[in-house]
Amino acid sequence: MKFSSHTYNARTESVADKPSFRHAWKYSKFCLVPVQEFYEPKYINGKPHWYTIKRKDDQPFTVAGIYDDAVINGNKVRSFSMLTINSDHHPFMKQFHAPKDEKRSIIVIPEQYRKDWLTADHEHAHEYFFQMPDEFVTFPRDEQKQNVLF
């Protein structure tokens, strides 16, 4: 339980080696996480400001994830983590996170690849490590009703 706040995202570069993720990776326990929007910090004048990111058409989408089961206090618990990739050079995602931190992005699995992702094995999973598509917009969280493209 003490690791739970550090395991909601799994870096693709180290997912096979990290104790929290390697079992799920080895056995190709891939899942899709349905998402309407997500949030990332954008630093302005040295301070983080949280931004909403969602599709321009406001439709839900799916994110690549891994899942596993554990027994905690005698109860079976299923958990998942979203996979992330480097986005230091991505035109849209590079604007988020602290200026000197590595830029990371979730992996959106397009509808036509969902079944392929769910049935892939870990040796071929990299074929689905897609960069964030161009269909996303962002705006400050306190401006939820506005769709301002940055």
Tab-separated table of C-alpha atoms in Angstrom:
chain	number	residue	atom	x	y	z
A	1	MET	CA	0.000	0.000	0.000
A	2	LYS	CA	2.867	2.410	0.657
A	3	PHE	CA	3.814	2.235	-3.025
A	4	SER	CA	0.334	3.010	-4.366
A	5	SER	CA	0.919	6.745	-4.817
A	6	HIS	CA	4.043	5.991	-6.868
A	7	THR	CA	2.551	3.379	-9.175
A	8	TYR	CA	-0.309	5.056	-11.016
A	9	ASN	CA	1.983	5.493	-14.027
A	10	ALA	CA	4.511	3.019	-15.386
A	11	ARG	CA	7.397	4.237	-17.534
A	12	THR	CA	7.712	2.129	-20.688
A	13	GLU	CA	11.501	2.285	-20.420
A	14	SER	CA	11.557	0.546	-17.034
A	15	VAL	CA	8.228	-1.295	-16.712
A	16	ALA	CA	9.850	-4.699	-17.316
A	17	ASP	CA	12.345	-4.200	-14.481
A	18	LYS	CA	10.439	-2.412	-11.706
A	19	PRO	CA	9.221	-4.736	-8.929
A	20	SER	CA	5.787	-3.077	-8.955
A	21	PHE	CA	5.224	-3.787	-12.647
A	22	ARG	CA	7.457	-6.614	-13.886
A	23	HIS	CA	5.014	-9.458	-13.164
A	24	ALA	CA	2.202	-7.761	-15.080
A	25	TRP	CA	4.602	-6.922	-17.911
A	26	LYS	CA	6.079	-10.424	-18.122
A	27	TYR	CA	2.617	-11.956	-18.414
A	28	SER	CA	1.339	-9.261	-20.828
A	29	LYS	CA	-1.489	-8.183	-18.551
A	30	PHE	CA	-2.498	-5.246	-20.718
A	31	CYS	CA	-5.649	-3.226	-20.227
A	32	LEU	CA	-7.373	-0.124	-21.523
A	33	VAL	CA	-8.220	2.742	-19.221
A	34	PRO	CA	-11.270	4.734	-20.378
A	35	VAL	CA	-10.667	8.463	-20.007
A	36	GLN	CA	-12.721	11.595	-20.639
A	37	GLU	CA	-9.954	14.028	-19.688
A	38	PHE	CA	-6.758	14.153	-17.674
A	39	TYR	CA	-4.732	16.820	-15.915
A	40	GLU	CA	-1.128	17.939	-16.100
A	41	PRO	CA	0.793	20.807	-14.495
A	42	LYS	CA	2.041	23.592	-16.730
A	43	TYR	CA	4.626	25.883	-15.155
A	44	ILE	CA	4.014	29.599	-15.606
A	45	ASN	CA	6.400	32.043	-13.946
A	46	GLY	CA	7.891	29.150	-11.979
A	47	LYS	CA	4.586	27.986	-10.482
A	48	PRO	CA	2.468	24.958	-11.443
A	49	HIS	CA	-0.959	25.602	-12.909
A	50	TRP	CA	-3.136	22.576	-13.577
A	51	TYR	CA	-4.489	22.125	-17.068
A	52	THR	CA	-7.231	19.896	-18.411
A	53	ILE	CA	-6.410	17.866	-21.522
A	54	LYS	CA	-9.130	16.232	-23.589
A	55	ARG	CA	-10.123	15.479	-27.149
A	56	LYS	CA	-11.317	18.403	-29.267
A	57	ASP	CA	-14.586	16.574	-29.930
A	58	ASP	CA	-15.057	15.909	-26.176
A	59	GLN	CA	-15.297	12.145	-26.795
A	60	PRO	CA	-13.763	9.612	-24.390
A	61	PHE	CA	-10.602	7.742	-25.345
A	62	THR	CA	-8.545	4.830	-24.069
A	63	VAL	CA	-5.109	4.792	-22.480
A	64	ALA	CA	-2.668	1.871	-22.481
A	65	GLY	CA	-2.348	0.258	-19.089
A	66	ILE	CA	-1.135	-2.827	-17.277
A	67	TYR	CA	-2.954	-4.585	-14.456
A	68	ASP	CA	-2.219	-7.179	-11.820
A	69	ASP	CA	-3.819	-8.865	-8.850
A	70	ALA	CA	-2.560	-8.920	-5.291
A	71	VAL	CA	-3.834	-10.328	-2.028
A	72	ILE	CA	-4.027	-7.666	0.662
A	73	ASN	CA	-5.333	-8.594	4.108
A	74	GLY	CA	-6.781	-11.779	2.620
A	75	ASN	CA	-8.674	-9.946	-0.130
A	76	LYS	CA	-7.911	-10.098	-3.824
A	77	VAL	CA	-7.284	-6.617	-5.154
A	78	ARG	CA	-6.902	-5.780	-8.840
A	79	SER	CA	-4.939	-2.649	-9.653
A	80	PHE	CA	-3.728	-0.968	-12.808
A	81	SER	CA	-1.196	1.596	-13.924
A	82	MET	CA	-1.160	3.709	-17.055
A	83	LEU	CA	1.898	3.460	-19.290
A	84	THR	CA	3.843	6.607	-20.149
A	85	ILE	CA	6.425	7.499	-22.774
A	86	ASN	CA	8.953	10.285	-23.122
A	87	SER	CA	7.497	13.397	-24.742
A	88	ASP	CA	10.395	15.847	-24.438
A	89	HIS	CA	10.046	16.672	-28.141
A	90	HIS	CA	6.313	16.240	-28.619
A	91	PRO	CA	4.849	19.537	-29.926
A	92	PHE	CA	1.867	19.438	-27.538
A	93	MET	CA	2.902	17.407	-24.476
A	94	LYS	CA	6.327	19.014	-23.978
A	95	GLN	CA	4.642	22.073	-22.414
A	96	PHE	CA	3.678	20.180	-19.258
A	97	HIS	CA	5.588	19.368	-16.047
A	98	ALA	CA	8.394	21.326	-14.402
A	99	PRO	CA	10.823	23.015	-16.814
A	100	LYS	CA	13.809	20.813	-15.953
A	101	ASP	CA	11.837	17.580	-15.523
A	102	GLU	CA	11.534	14.986	-18.232
A	103	LYS	CA	8.283	15.410	-20.136
A	104	ARG	CA	6.026	12.325	-20.042
A	105	SER	CA	2.808	11.427	-21.791
A	106	ILE	CA	0.169	8.758	-21.492
A	107	ILE	CA	-0.249	6.440	-24.479
A	108	VAL	CA	-3.587	6.827	-26.228
A	109	ILE	CA	-4.678	3.617	-27.938
A	110	PRO	CA	-6.843	4.481	-30.957
A	111	GLU	CA	-10.065	2.524	-31.374
A	112	GLN	CA	-8.744	0.476	-34.313
A	113	TYR	CA	-5.859	-0.858	-32.145
A	114	ARG	CA	-7.696	-1.598	-28.904
A	115	LYS	CA	-8.146	-5.330	-29.484
A	116	ASP	CA	-4.548	-5.587	-30.752
A	117	TRP	CA	-3.247	-3.937	-27.573
A	118	LEU	CA	-5.276	-6.217	-25.337
A	119	THR	CA	-3.975	-9.335	-27.097
A	120	ALA	CA	-0.370	-8.201	-27.635
A	121	ASP	CA	2.526	-9.818	-25.825
A	122	HIS	CA	5.154	-7.829	-23.976
A	123	GLU	CA	7.725	-8.437	-26.715
A	124	HIS	CA	5.545	-6.575	-29.237
A	125	ALA	CA	3.943	-4.014	-26.937
A	126	HIS	CA	6.296	-1.272	-28.159
A	127	GLU	CA	4.424	-1.332	-31.482
A	128	TYR	CA	1.555	0.396	-29.651
A	129	PHE	CA	3.568	3.088	-27.868
A	130	PHE	CA	1.920	5.849	-29.875
A	131	GLN	CA	2.683	9.520	-29.328
A	132	MET	CA	-0.265	11.701	-28.317
A	133	PRO	CA	-2.384	12.411	-31.428
A	134	ASP	CA	-3.189	15.925	-32.627
A	135	GLU	CA	-6.852	15.759	-31.629
A	136	PHE	CA	-6.309	17.080	-28.085
A	137	VAL	CA	-6.800	20.530	-26.555
A	138	THR	CA	-5.839	22.003	-23.210
A	139	PHE	CA	-7.110	24.792	-21.002
A	140	PRO	CA	-6.702	25.862	-17.364
A	141	ARG	CA	-8.786	23.731	-14.985
A	142	ASP	CA	-10.681	26.770	-13.742
A	143	GLU	CA	-11.905	27.390	-17.305
A	144	GLN	CA	-13.674	24.052	-17.742
A	145	LYS	CA	-16.248	25.404	-20.196
A	146	GLN	CA	-13.669	26.949	-22.546
A	147	ASN	CA	-11.794	24.981	-25.186
A	148	VAL	CA	-8.795	27.184	-25.741
A	149	LEU	CA	-6.034	25.591	-27.791
A	150	PHE	CA	-2.525	26.296	-26.475
